[in-house]
PDB file of C-alpha atoms and ligand atoms in Angstrom:
ATOM      1  CA  MET A   1     140.030 102.467 103.371  1.00  0.00           C
ATOM      2  CA  ASP A   2     140.043 105.380 105.797  1.00  0.00           C
ATOM      3  CA  ARG A   3     137.384 105.786 108.464  1.00  0.00           C
ATOM      4  CA  ASN A   4     135.386 108.432 106.597  1.00  0.00           C
ATOM      5  CA  GLU A   5     135.240 106.193 103.543  1.00  0.00           C
ATOM      6  CA  ALA A   6     134.143 103.351 105.747  1.00  0.00           C
ATOM      7  CA  VAL A   7     131.250 105.399 107.097  1.00  0.00           C
ATOM      8  CA  LEU A   8     130.158 106.471 103.622  1.00  0.00           C
ATOM      9  CA  ARG A   9     130.334 102.888 102.455  1.00  0.00           C
ATOM     10  CA  GLU A  10     128.196 101.776 105.377  1.00  0.00           C
ATOM     11  CA  LEU A  11     125.661 104.446 104.472  1.00  0.00           C
ATOM     12  CA  ASN A  12     125.635 103.322 100.863  1.00  0.00           C
ATOM     13  CA  LEU A  13     127.199 106.543  99.585  1.00  0.00           C
ATOM     14  CA  TYR A  14     130.763 105.614  98.789  1.00  0.00           C
ATOM     15  CA  PRO A  15     132.343 106.632  96.418  1.00  0.00           C
ATOM     16  CA  GLN A  16     129.733 109.293  95.659  1.00  0.00           C
ATOM     17  CA  TRP A  17     131.155 111.804  98.125  1.00  0.00           C
ATOM     18  CA  VAL A  18     134.746 112.787  97.636  1.00  0.00           C
ATOM     19  CA  ARG A  19     136.415 115.529  99.588  1.00  0.00           C
ATOM     20  CA  ARG A  20     138.379 118.229  97.822  1.00  0.00           C
ATOM     21  CA  GLU A  21     141.013 120.554  99.169  1.00  0.00           C
ATOM     22  CA  GLN A  22     138.662 123.433 100.039  1.00  0.00           C
ATOM     23  CA  PRO A  23     135.819 122.225 102.169  1.00  0.00           C
ATOM     24  CA  ALA A  24     132.589 124.182 101.861  1.00  0.00           C
ATOM     25  CA  THR A  25     130.782 125.432 104.898  1.00  0.00           C
ATOM     26  CA  ALA A  26     127.737 123.707 106.294  1.00  0.00           C
ATOM     27  CA  ASP A  27     125.578 126.572 105.023  1.00  0.00           C
ATOM     28  CA  GLU A  28     126.553 125.752 101.493  1.00  0.00           C
ATOM     29  CA  VAL A  29     125.306 122.218 101.618  1.00  0.00           C
ATOM     30  CA  GLY A  30     122.623 121.603  99.032  1.00  0.00           C
ATOM     31  CA  VAL A  31     120.657 118.676  97.754  1.00  0.00           C
ATOM     32  CA  ASP A  32     119.935 117.921  94.157  1.00  0.00           C
ATOM     33  CA  GLY A  33     117.408 115.153  94.645  1.00  0.00           C
ATOM     34  CA  ARG A  34     118.983 113.138  91.845  1.00  0.00           C
ATOM     35  CA  GLY A  35     120.380 110.376  93.986  1.00  0.00           C
ATOM     36  CA  THR A  36     118.604 107.086  93.799  1.00  0.00           C
ATOM     37  CA  ALA A  37     118.514 104.722  96.693  1.00  0.00           C
ATOM     38  CA  ARG A  38     120.387 101.475  96.322  1.00  0.00           C
ATOM     39  CA  ARG A  39     120.562  98.553  98.634  1.00  0.00           C
ATOM     40  CA  ALA A  40     123.773  98.648 100.576  1.00  0.00           C
ATOM     41  CA  ASP A  41     126.295  95.898 100.466  1.00  0.00           C
ATOM     42  CA  VAL A  42     127.287  96.067 104.042  1.00  0.00           C
ATOM     43  CA  ASP A  43     130.912  95.443 104.687  1.00  0.00           C
ATOM     44  CA  ALA A  44     130.497  93.808 108.033  1.00  0.00           C
ATOM     45  CA  GLY A  45     134.181  94.182 108.774  1.00  0.00           C
ATOM     46  CA  THR A  46     134.352  97.940 108.426  1.00  0.00           C
ATOM     47  CA  GLU A  47     134.607 100.072 111.488  1.00  0.00           C
ATOM     48  CA  ALA A  48     132.530 103.214 111.353  1.00  0.00           C
ATOM     49  CA  SER A  49     133.495 106.292 113.267  1.00  0.00           C
ATOM     50  CA  CYS A  50     131.950 109.685 113.813  1.00  0.00           C
ATOM     51  CA  VAL A  51     133.699 112.443 111.908  1.00  0.00           C
ATOM     52  CA  SER A  52     133.156 116.110 112.573  1.00  0.00           C
ATOM     53  CA  ALA A  53     130.019 117.757 111.258  1.00  0.00           C
ATOM     54  CA  GLU A  54     132.154 120.153 109.216  1.00  0.00           C
ATOM     55  CA  ASN A  55     133.979 117.340 107.496  1.00  0.00           C
ATOM     56  CA  MET A  56     130.807 115.509 106.710  1.00  0.00           C
ATOM     57  CA  ALA A  57     129.077 118.649 105.448  1.00  0.00           C
ATOM     58  CA  ALA A  58     132.118 119.343 103.313  1.00  0.00           C
ATOM     59  CA  SER A  59     132.080 115.893 101.845  1.00  0.00           C
ATOM     60  CA  VAL A  60     128.489 116.467 100.728  1.00  0.00           C
ATOM     61  CA  ALA A  61     129.011 119.960  99.414  1.00  0.00           C
ATOM     62  CA  ASP A  62     132.016 118.946  97.397  1.00  0.00           C
ATOM     63  CA  THR A  63     130.296 116.503  95.091  1.00  0.00           C
ATOM     64  CA  PRO A  64     129.674 117.926  91.614  1.00  0.00           C
ATOM     65  CA  GLN A  65     125.912 117.485  91.804  1.00  0.00           C
ATOM     66  CA  SER A  66     125.559 119.233  95.138  1.00  0.00           C
ATOM     67  CA  VAL A  67     127.862 122.069  94.073  1.00  0.00           C
ATOM     68  CA  ALA A  68     125.400 122.723  91.248  1.00  0.00           C
ATOM     69  CA  VAL A  69     122.629 123.509  93.714  1.00  0.00           C
ATOM     70  CA  ILE A  70     124.571 125.260  96.458  1.00  0.00           C
ATOM     71  CA  ALA A  71     122.442 127.877  98.207  1.00  0.00           C
ATOM     72  CA  GLN A  72     119.256 125.936  97.754  1.00  0.00           C
ATOM     73  CA  PRO A  73     117.695 125.280 101.123  1.00  0.00           C
ATOM     74  CA  VAL A  74     117.906 121.732 102.376  1.00  0.00           C
ATOM     75  CA  PRO A  75     114.332 120.454 102.253  1.00  0.00           C
ATOM     76  CA  ASP A  76     112.887 119.301 105.495  1.00  0.00           C
ATOM     77  CA  ALA A  77     112.346 115.565 105.538  1.00  0.00           C
ATOM     78  CA  ASP A  78     108.800 115.802 106.700  1.00  0.00           C
ATOM     79  CA  GLU A  79     107.797 118.276 104.096  1.00  0.00           C
ATOM     80  CA  ALA A  80     109.063 115.734 101.618  1.00  0.00           C
ATOM     81  CA  LEU A  81     107.213 112.994 103.456  1.00  0.00           C
ATOM     82  CA  GLY A  82     104.093 115.132 103.503  1.00  0.00           C
ATOM     83  CA  THR A  83     103.618 114.403 107.156  1.00  0.00           C
ATOM     84  CA  PRO A  84     100.831 116.529 108.577  1.00  0.00           C
ATOM     85  CA  PRO A  85     101.189 118.409 111.827  1.00  0.00           C
ATOM     86  CA  VAL A  86     100.792 116.422 114.993  1.00  0.00           C
ATOM     87  CA  GLU A  87      99.442 119.433 116.879  1.00  0.00           C
ATOM     88  CA  ALA A  88      96.685 117.683 118.752  1.00  0.00           C
ATOM     89  CA  ALA A  89      99.087 115.004 119.935  1.00  0.00           C
ATOM     90  CA  ALA A  90     100.696 117.591 122.134  1.00  0.00           C
ATOM     91  CA  GLU A  91      97.561 118.763 123.899  1.00  0.00           C
ATOM     92  CA  PRO A  92      94.580 116.634 122.967  1.00  0.00           C
ATOM     93  CA  MET A  93      91.186 118.245 123.388  1.00  0.00           C
ATOM     94  CA  ARG A  94      89.562 116.634 126.367  1.00  0.00           C
ATOM     95  CA  VAL A  95      85.980 116.532 127.478  1.00  0.00           C
ATOM     96  CA  ALA A  96      85.024 115.766 131.094  1.00  0.00           C
ATOM     97  CA  GLY A  97      84.109 112.089 131.418  1.00  0.00           C
ATOM     98  CA  VAL A  98      86.021 111.184 128.278  1.00  0.00           C
ATOM     99  CA  GLU A  99      88.994 112.735 129.999  1.00  0.00           C
ATOM    100  CA  SER A 100      88.716 110.594 133.098  1.00  0.00           C
ATOM    101  CA  GLU A 101      88.205 107.503 130.946  1.00  0.00           C
ATOM    102  CA  GLU A 102      91.355 108.334 129.010  1.00  0.00           C
ATOM    103  CA  GLN A 103      93.222 109.067 132.192  1.00  0.00           C
ATOM    104  CA  SER A 104      92.253 105.806 133.778  1.00  0.00           C
ATOM    105  CA  ARG A 105      93.273 103.934 130.620  1.00  0.00           C
ATOM    106  CA  GLU A 106      96.617 105.730 130.655  1.00  0.00           C
ATOM    107  CA  GLN A 107      96.957 104.960 134.337  1.00  0.00           C
ATOM    108  CA  ARG A 108      96.270 101.277 133.736  1.00  0.00           C
ATOM    109  CA  ILE A 109      98.812 101.140 130.918  1.00  0.00           C
ATOM    110  CA  ALA A 110     101.383 102.884 133.091  1.00  0.00           C
ATOM    111  CA  GLU A 111     101.183 100.042 135.598  1.00  0.00           C
ATOM    112  CA  LEU A 112     101.490  97.102 133.208  1.00  0.00           C
ATOM    113  CA  ASP A 113     104.497  94.815 133.109  1.00  0.00           C
ATOM    114  CA  TRP A 114     106.039  93.800 129.790  1.00  0.00           C
ATOM    115  CA  PRO A 115     103.900  90.697 129.044  1.00  0.00           C
ATOM    116  CA  GLU A 116     100.727  92.528 130.113  1.00  0.00           C
ATOM    117  CA  LEU A 117     101.623  95.473 127.929  1.00  0.00           C
ATOM    118  CA  LYS A 118     102.273  93.191 124.971  1.00  0.00           C
ATOM    119  CA  ALA A 119      98.944  91.482 125.473  1.00  0.00           C
ATOM    120  CA  MET A 120      97.079  94.764 125.752  1.00  0.00           C
ATOM    121  CA  VAL A 121      98.653  96.086 122.559  1.00  0.00           C
ATOM    122  CA  ARG A 122      97.896  92.814 120.770  1.00  0.00           C
ATOM    123  CA  ASP A 123      94.211  93.060 121.703  1.00  0.00           C
ATOM    124  CA  CYS A 124      93.893  96.829 121.356  1.00  0.00           C
ATOM    125  CA  THR A 125      90.956  98.246 119.410  1.00  0.00           C
ATOM    126  CA  ALA A 126      91.099 101.702 120.966  1.00  0.00           C
ATOM    127  CA  CYS A 127      91.262 103.564 117.648  1.00  0.00           C
ATOM    128  CA  ARG A 128      90.142 103.101 114.068  1.00  0.00           C
ATOM    129  CA  LEU A 129      93.541 101.888 112.870  1.00  0.00           C
ATOM    130  CA  ARG A 130      93.088  98.366 114.193  1.00  0.00           C
ATOM    131  CA  ALA A 131      90.171  97.717 111.843  1.00  0.00           C
ATOM    132  CA  GLY A 132      92.359  98.383 108.807  1.00  0.00           C
ATOM    133  CA  CYS A 133      95.443  96.381 109.664  1.00  0.00           C
ATOM    134  CA  ARG A 134      96.343  92.734 109.865  1.00  0.00           C
ATOM    135  CA  GLN A 135      98.000  92.766 113.265  1.00  0.00           C
ATOM    136  CA  THR A 136      99.514  95.093 115.822  1.00  0.00           C
ATOM    137  CA  VAL A 137     103.285  95.636 115.737  1.00  0.00           C
ATOM    138  CA  PHE A 138     104.556  95.938 119.279  1.00  0.00           C
ATOM    139  CA  GLY A 139     108.277  96.333 118.748  1.00  0.00           C
ATOM    140  CA  VAL A 140     111.371  94.202 118.461  1.00  0.00           C
ATOM    141  CA  GLY A 141     114.642  93.763 120.259  1.00  0.00           C
ATOM    142  CA  ASP A 142     116.197  93.635 123.648  1.00  0.00           C
ATOM    143  CA  PRO A 143     113.737  94.849 126.306  1.00  0.00           C
ATOM    144  CA  GLN A 144     116.716  96.023 128.345  1.00  0.00           C
ATOM    145  CA  ALA A 145     118.436  97.806 125.494  1.00  0.00           C
ATOM    146  CA  ASP A 146     120.493 100.948 125.953  1.00  0.00           C
ATOM    147  CA  TRP A 147     119.394 102.133 122.502  1.00  0.00           C
ATOM    148  CA  LEU A 148     115.813 102.767 121.462  1.00  0.00           C
ATOM    149  CA  PHE A 149     114.875 103.723 117.911  1.00  0.00           C
ATOM    150  CA  VAL A 150     111.330 104.983 117.379  1.00  0.00           C
ATOM    151  CA  GLY A 151     109.602 105.260 114.007  1.00  0.00           C
ATOM    152  CA  GLU A 152     106.190 106.425 112.924  1.00  0.00           C
ATOM    153  CA  GLY A 153     104.099 103.313 112.408  1.00  0.00           C
ATOM    154  CA  PRO A 154     104.074  99.998 110.585  1.00  0.00           C
ATOM    155  CA  GLY A 155     103.895  99.860 106.800  1.00  0.00           C
ATOM    156  CA  ALA A 156     102.717  96.999 104.615  1.00  0.00           C
ATOM    157  CA  ASP A 157     105.742  94.772 105.262  1.00  0.00           C
ATOM    158  CA  GLU A 158     105.632  95.357 108.994  1.00  0.00           C
ATOM    159  CA  ASP A 159     101.881  94.681 109.081  1.00  0.00           C
ATOM    160  CA  GLU A 160     102.526  91.417 107.295  1.00  0.00           C
ATOM    161  CA  ARG A 161     105.424  90.321 109.499  1.00  0.00           C
ATOM    162  CA  GLY A 162     104.408  91.839 112.821  1.00  0.00           C
ATOM    163  CA  GLU A 163     107.842  93.436 113.235  1.00  0.00           C
ATOM    164  CA  PRO A 164     108.880  97.098 112.839  1.00  0.00           C
ATOM    165  CA  PHE A 165     111.175  98.244 110.047  1.00  0.00           C
ATOM    166  CA  VAL A 166     111.416  95.081 107.978  1.00  0.00           C
ATOM    167  CA  GLY A 167     110.858  96.703 104.563  1.00  0.00           C
ATOM    168  CA  GLU A 168     113.311  98.785 102.536  1.00  0.00           C
ATOM    169  CA  ALA A 169     113.417 101.529 105.180  1.00  0.00           C
ATOM    170  CA  GLY A 170     114.182  98.823 107.714  1.00  0.00           C
ATOM    171  CA  LYS A 171     117.135  97.609 105.680  1.00  0.00           C
ATOM    172  CA  LEU A 172     118.529 101.102 105.740  1.00  0.00           C
ATOM    173  CA  LEU A 173     117.870 101.342 109.460  1.00  0.00           C
ATOM    174  CA  ASP A 174     119.833  98.116 109.906  1.00  0.00           C
ATOM    175  CA  ASN A 175     122.720  99.727 108.023  1.00  0.00           C
ATOM    176  CA  MET A 176     122.475 102.817 110.192  1.00  0.00           C
ATOM    177  CA  LEU A 177     122.695 100.552 113.226  1.00  0.00           C
ATOM    178  CA  LEU A 178     125.662  98.778 111.727  1.00  0.00           C
ATOM    179  CA  ALA A 179     127.404 102.111 111.195  1.00  0.00           C
ATOM    180  CA  LEU A 180     127.081 102.566 114.964  1.00  0.00           C
ATOM    181  CA  ARG A 181     128.326  99.002 115.452  1.00  0.00           C
ATOM    182  CA  LEU A 182     124.876  98.016 116.640  1.00  0.00           C
ATOM    183  CA  LYS A 183     122.603  95.234 115.552  1.00  0.00           C
ATOM    184  CA  ARG A 184     118.853  94.762 115.673  1.00  0.00           C
ATOM    185  CA  GLY A 185     118.047  92.849 118.822  1.00  0.00           C
ATOM    186  CA  LYS A 186     121.438  93.346 120.483  1.00  0.00           C
ATOM    187  CA  ASN A 187     121.232  96.159 122.993  1.00  0.00           C
ATOM    188  CA  VAL A 188     118.777  97.797 120.588  1.00  0.00           C
ATOM    189  CA  TYR A 189     115.022  98.040 120.721  1.00  0.00           C
ATOM    190  CA  ILE A 190     112.936  99.269 117.779  1.00  0.00           C
ATOM    191  CA  ALA A 191     109.376 100.499 118.168  1.00  0.00           C
ATOM    192  CA  ASN A 192     106.878 102.845 116.576  1.00  0.00           C
ATOM    193  CA  VAL A 193     104.674 105.637 117.826  1.00  0.00           C
ATOM    194  CA  VAL A 194     101.579 103.779 116.611  1.00  0.00           C
ATOM    195  CA  LYS A 195     101.313 100.020 116.692  1.00  0.00           C
ATOM    196  CA  CYS A 196      98.838  99.567 113.827  1.00  0.00           C
ATOM    197  CA  ARG A 197      99.387 100.271 110.172  1.00  0.00           C
ATOM    198  CA  PRO A 198      97.727 103.514 109.053  1.00  0.00           C
ATOM    199  CA  PRO A 199      95.632 103.263 105.886  1.00  0.00           C
ATOM    200  CA  VAL A 200      96.967 103.679 102.384  1.00  0.00           C
ATOM    201  CA  GLU A 201      95.806 106.815 100.580  1.00  0.00           C
ATOM    202  CA  ALA A 202      94.170 106.798  97.147  1.00  0.00           C
ATOM    203  CA  SER A 203      97.567 107.786  95.721  1.00  0.00           C
ATOM    204  CA  GLY A 204      98.954 104.510  97.042  1.00  0.00           C
ATOM    205  CA  LYS A 205     101.019 106.317  99.650  1.00  0.00           C
ATOM    206  CA  GLN A 206     100.850 105.241 103.242  1.00  0.00           C
ATOM    207  CA  SER A 207      99.183 107.990 105.277  1.00  0.00           C
ATOM    208  CA  PRO A 208     100.809 109.094 108.494  1.00  0.00           C
ATOM    209  CA  PRO A 209      98.889 108.416 111.698  1.00  0.00           C
ATOM    210  CA  LYS A 210      96.394 111.096 112.730  1.00  0.00           C
ATOM    211  CA  SER A 211      96.895 113.073 115.884  1.00  0.00           C
ATOM    212  CA  ASP A 212      94.092 111.343 117.811  1.00  0.00           C
ATOM    213  CA  GLU A 213      95.507 107.940 116.824  1.00  0.00           C
ATOM    214  CA  ILE A 214      98.886 109.039 118.098  1.00  0.00           C
ATOM    215  CA  THR A 215      97.379 110.306 121.320  1.00  0.00           C
ATOM    216  CA  THR A 216      95.601 107.010 121.886  1.00  0.00           C
ATOM    217  CA  CYS A 217      98.656 104.875 121.150  1.00  0.00           C
ATOM    218  CA  LEU A 218     101.341 106.975 122.824  1.00  0.00           C
ATOM    219  CA  PRO A 219     100.794 105.573 126.348  1.00  0.00           C
ATOM    220  CA  TYR A 220     101.974 102.193 125.032  1.00  0.00           C
ATOM    221  CA  LEU A 221     105.249 103.645 123.836  1.00  0.00           C
ATOM    222  CA  GLN A 222     105.625 105.606 127.053  1.00  0.00           C
ATOM    223  CA  ARG A 223     105.210 102.406 129.041  1.00  0.00           C
ATOM    224  CA  GLN A 224     107.654 100.563 126.785  1.00  0.00           C
ATOM    225  CA  ILE A 225     110.189 103.286 127.440  1.00  0.00           C
ATOM    226  CA  ARG A 226     109.621 103.222 131.192  1.00  0.00           C
ATOM    227  CA  LEU A 227     110.174  99.467 131.210  1.00  0.00           C
ATOM    228  CA  ILE A 228     113.139  99.405 128.839  1.00  0.00           C
ATOM    229  CA  GLN A 229     114.864 102.424 130.405  1.00  0.00           C
ATOM    230  CA  PRO A 230     117.095 103.046 127.380  1.00  0.00           C
ATOM    231  CA  LYS A 231     120.077 105.348 127.754  1.00  0.00           C
ATOM    232  CA  VAL A 232     119.393 107.102 124.451  1.00  0.00           C
ATOM    233  CA  ILE A 233     116.310 107.393 122.265  1.00  0.00           C
ATOM    234  CA  VAL A 234     116.595 108.142 118.552  1.00  0.00           C
ATOM    235  CA  ALA A 235     113.383 109.536 117.047  1.00  0.00           C
ATOM    236  CA  LEU A 236     113.175 108.672 113.354  1.00  0.00           C
ATOM    237  CA  GLY A 237     111.328 111.395 111.461  1.00  0.00           C
ATOM    238  CA  LYS A 238     109.031 114.219 112.349  1.00  0.00           C
ATOM    239  CA  THR A 239     106.018 112.173 113.396  1.00  0.00           C
ATOM    240  CA  ALA A 240     108.006 110.307 116.034  1.00  0.00           C
ATOM    241  CA  ALA A 241     109.894 113.396 117.152  1.00  0.00           C
ATOM    242  CA  THR A 242     106.939 115.768 117.474  1.00  0.00           C
ATOM    243  CA  ALA A 243     104.725 113.139 119.071  1.00  0.00           C
ATOM    244  CA  MET A 244     107.295 112.190 121.686  1.00  0.00           C
ATOM    245  CA  LEU A 245     108.430 115.711 122.406  1.00  0.00           C
ATOM    246  CA  ARG A 246     104.900 117.170 122.203  1.00  0.00           C
ATOM    247  CA  THR A 247     106.187 120.092 120.235  1.00  0.00           C
ATOM    248  CA  GLY A 248     103.215 120.652 117.980  1.00  0.00           C
ATOM    249  CA  ASP A 249     103.932 121.369 114.324  1.00  0.00           C
ATOM    250  CA  VAL A 250     107.596 122.257 114.068  1.00  0.00           C
ATOM    251  CA  THR A 251     110.057 121.273 111.386  1.00  0.00           C
ATOM    252  CA  LEU A 252     112.283 118.293 111.871  1.00  0.00           C
ATOM    253  CA  GLY A 253     115.229 120.551 111.098  1.00  0.00           C
ATOM    254  CA  SER A 254     114.451 122.686 114.121  1.00  0.00           C
ATOM    255  CA  LEU A 255     114.697 119.623 116.375  1.00  0.00           C
ATOM    256  CA  ARG A 256     117.950 118.191 114.993  1.00  0.00           C
ATOM    257  CA  GLY A 257     121.408 118.937 116.299  1.00  0.00           C
ATOM    258  CA  ARG A 258     120.769 118.823 120.027  1.00  0.00           C
ATOM    259  CA  THR A 259     119.570 116.406 122.646  1.00  0.00           C
ATOM    260  CA  HIS A 260     116.058 116.646 124.032  1.00  0.00           C
ATOM    261  CA  ASP A 261     114.639 115.171 127.172  1.00  0.00           C
ATOM    262  CA  PHE A 262     112.055 112.417 127.158  1.00  0.00           C
ATOM    263  CA  ASP A 263     111.072 111.513 130.678  1.00  0.00           C
ATOM    264  CA  GLY A 264     114.671 112.007 131.836  1.00  0.00           C
ATOM    265  CA  ILE A 265     116.164 110.122 128.869  1.00  0.00           C
ATOM    266  CA  PRO A 266     118.155 111.972 126.196  1.00  0.00           C
ATOM    267  CA  LEU A 267     116.427 111.924 122.820  1.00  0.00           C
ATOM    268  CA  VAL A 268     118.079 112.680 119.486  1.00  0.00           C
ATOM    269  CA  VAL A 269     116.057 113.493 116.375  1.00  0.00           C
ATOM    270  CA  THR A 270     117.029 112.360 112.904  1.00  0.00           C
ATOM    271  CA  TYR A 271     115.521 111.742 109.489  1.00  0.00           C
ATOM    272  CA  HIS A 272     113.238 108.828 108.830  1.00  0.00           C
ATOM    273  CA  PRO A 273     115.001 106.070 106.859  1.00  0.00           C
ATOM    274  CA  ALA A 274     112.176 106.116 104.253  1.00  0.00           C
ATOM    275  CA  TYR A 275     113.018 109.755 103.569  1.00  0.00           C
ATOM    276  CA  LEU A 276     116.712 108.933 103.385  1.00  0.00           C
ATOM    277  CA  LEU A 277     115.955 106.339 100.724  1.00  0.00           C
ATOM    278  CA  ARG A 278     114.440 109.087  98.611  1.00  0.00           C
ATOM    279  CA  SER A 279     117.021 111.712  99.508  1.00  0.00           C
ATOM    280  CA  PRO A 280     120.268 109.789  99.976  1.00  0.00           C
ATOM    281  CA  LEU A 281     122.401 112.909 100.208  1.00  0.00           C
ATOM    282  CA  GLU A 282     120.694 113.654 103.510  1.00  0.00           C
ATOM    283  CA  LYS A 283     122.381 110.576 104.926  1.00  0.00           C
ATOM    284  CA  ALA A 284     125.329 112.766 105.820  1.00  0.00           C
ATOM    285  CA  HIS A 285     123.097 114.781 108.117  1.00  0.00           C
ATOM    286  CA  ALA A 286     121.574 111.632 109.518  1.00  0.00           C
ATOM    287  CA  TRP A 287     125.083 110.425 110.267  1.00  0.00           C
ATOM    288  CA  GLN A 288     125.741 113.613 112.218  1.00  0.00           C
ATOM    289  CA  ASP A 289     122.632 112.867 114.260  1.00  0.00           C
ATOM    290  CA  LEU A 290     123.742 109.306 114.905  1.00  0.00           C
ATOM    291  CA  CYS A 291     127.128 110.591 116.003  1.00  0.00           C
ATOM    292  CA  LEU A 292     125.400 112.929 118.426  1.00  0.00           C
ATOM    293  CA  ALA A 293     123.423 109.977 119.758  1.00  0.00           C
ATOM    294  CA  GLN A 294     126.611 107.933 120.104  1.00  0.00           C
ATOM    295  CA  GLN A 295     128.354 110.748 121.926  1.00  0.00           C
ATOM    296  CA  THR A 296     125.330 111.137 124.187  1.00  0.00           C
ATOM    297  CA  MET A 297     125.462 107.422 124.948  1.00  0.00           C
ATOM    298  CA  ARG A 298     129.153 107.708 125.837  1.00  0.00           C
ATOM    299  CA  ASP A 299     128.389 110.589 128.173  1.00  0.00           C
ATOM    300  CA  GLU A 300     125.652 108.670 129.980  1.00  0.00           C
TER     301      GLU A 300
HETATM  302  N1  URA B   1     108.285 103.130 108.933  1.00  0.00           N
HETATM  303  C1  URA B   1     108.118 103.298 110.259  1.00  0.00           C
HETATM  304  O1  URA B   1     108.038 104.415 110.742  1.00  0.00           O
HETATM  305  N2  URA B   1     108.054 102.219 111.007  1.00  0.00           N
HETATM  306  C2  URA B   1     108.132 100.990 110.542  1.00  0.00           C
HETATM  307  O2  URA B   1     108.063 100.051 111.317  1.00  0.00           O
HETATM  308  C3  URA B   1     108.318 100.837 109.162  1.00  0.00           C
HETATM  309  C4  URA B   1     108.398 101.917 108.366  1.00  0.00           C
END
């Protein structure tokens, strides 16, 4: 098995993508939305490697189903996720008095050590989310990790277990880690922007956290990052990316493909694993992002 095959296998795509003689350009890459997510059988012995973006784009464009929809725009993950803008997270509206209260809370959080921070998160009732969830989900992994992966917020499985990314999206995240030769808990820390599970909508879909909930919870993540001091941060999905980068409502696509700065630490944006489960052909783009993160790590 060559290295490209190995990567596709790790990402649960092999043998769906097969390269032909004439690679298409990245602009021609389309998505047909027909792919169904499967659980990966991870070949623990395979060695993944980052291939060039052109090669990966070509391998997507060359499949019969994607050729059929060439020229269709690649949908943005967060449009598909229906994630609302996180505008207020960037610049929350502040009222005198409330502002100083918030500032002093942020100040207190910024001075906590790891066990104090954990305890404060565990006992937090600062926003409405805590009333609707079973427990807070602080994060998991090596508190001195070089790699930090940040998602949106706990779902049902995470609320039950008290650990981030333990459901189906978490299994895919584990495979993404494996493709980078990483493992949950080993030089990797996984956290979320909000520590409490947001409510489930009438449709049965988990709602994304609201901007004020993000604003309230973000100091915890900021403190986690200050204490962990990772070398690279990977933001999973638009909620995490826009909240951490305080960009307001921009598309995830506009944030991909380059490194950003979070408090002096390089941050790479990629798709949320839950979106990748619904749109498996986007895994090729996610792999490009992971390769960028890996290259960034090497350069650090
Ligand atoms: N989605 C997230 O963003 N975080 C989790 O922990 C689980 C699913």
